[in-house]
Amino acid sequence: SQNVILRKYSLKEHNLTSAKKKIENIESENLTVVRKKLLPIEGKATEFYFKQIFQLLPKSLRVKNRRTFKAYDGVNNTFNLAYEFLKWKCYRAIVKAKLEPYLGFVHSEQFGKPSLVCDMMELYRYLIDNLVIEFSQNLTQKDFIFKKEWFSSNRLGKRQVLNREKTRELTKKLNSYFEKKVQIPRIRWGKKQTLKTLINEEAFLLAKYLRNEKSTWQPRIPSLTT
């Protein structure tokens, strides 16, 4: 899915043949071991991807590396905010499908980490990335503020985040985006459906596959143009 974004902006794409070969060469029946061996492959791919798409942002905002939880800079925190919206859409869909959100496959099981939700988010991150890239084109440093937070029990730090006006603007765009129609038929009827409904349906189809009610599960992925 990252290649969808890289292709759109004429950037260098991932070598999927090479990545597939590395993944297929992982030999172990232990899920914990497999996850550990997947991490460096995923890490390098993520680093390769974000180094390129960060160059699409205004020069005054560009950062070198992707940071997730409690990032200091405004760009990473803007992505993190948008990903939170996606996270809760996936979380809601998984719970409605009567699946355990904390028991995933690729992402490890950790206290407080909904690993199945994280797995499902990977299907749709590229859509959020595209929205954030477009939203950020007119941002300047004036659109960010510094917020004091406790990073640990004895360390107070400052994080750069969008100001209230821009946070409200991005939130509105995200809410509208999940109500956007995609050119993928619904399970029972209709040639189109909203992105939110699609995520709900995919969780439902995944549940049927895991319960052996379906022999396969091939996620339906919307294009950026729909």
Short mmCIF file of N, CA, C and O in Angstrom, two decimals, residues 14 28 38 50 60 85 121 150 198 226:
data_model
loop_
_atom_site.label_atom_id
_atom_site.label_comp_id
_atom_site.label_asym_id
_atom_site.label_seq_id
_atom_site.Cartn_x
_atom_site.Cartn_y
_atom_site.Cartn_z
N HIS A 14 9.05 0.52 -3.28
CA HIS A 14 9.63 -0.65 -2.64
C HIS A 14 9.85 -1.75 -3.68
O HIS A 14 9.04 -1.92 -4.60
N SER A 28 10.53 -20.61 10.70
CA SER A 28 10.23 -20.87 12.11
C SER A 28 8.74 -21.12 12.26
O SER A 28 7.93 -20.54 11.53
N LEU A 38 10.58 -10.37 11.38
CA LEU A 38 9.86 -9.45 10.50
C LEU A 38 10.16 -7.98 10.83
O LEU A 38 10.13 -7.12 9.94
N PHE A 50 9.09 6.78 4.68
CA PHE A 50 8.87 8.10 5.27
C PHE A 50 9.96 9.10 4.89
O PHE A 50 9.69 10.30 4.81
N SER A 60 9.92 24.02 5.64
CA SER A 60 9.99 24.47 7.04
C SER A 60 9.50 23.41 8.02
O SER A 60 9.75 23.52 9.23
N PHE A 85 -7.47 8.33 14.45
CA PHE A 85 -8.82 8.22 13.88
C PHE A 85 -8.99 6.88 13.20
O PHE A 85 -10.01 6.20 13.38
N MET A 121 -5.06 -1.86 10.58
CA MET A 121 -4.74 -0.48 10.18
C MET A 121 -3.81 -0.43 8.99
O MET A 121 -3.87 0.50 8.17
N TRP A 150 4.01 15.22 30.59
CA TRP A 150 4.90 14.35 31.34
C TRP A 150 5.23 13.14 30.49
O TRP A 150 4.35 12.40 30.07
N LEU A 198 -16.81 0.00 4.58
CA LEU A 198 -15.88 -0.97 4.02
C LEU A 198 -15.01 -1.60 5.12
O LEU A 198 -14.81 -2.82 5.15
N THR A 226 -10.95 7.04 -5.81
CA THR A 226 -12.38 6.81 -5.59
C THR A 226 -12.90 7.64 -4.44
O THR A 226 -12.16 8.13 -3.62
#
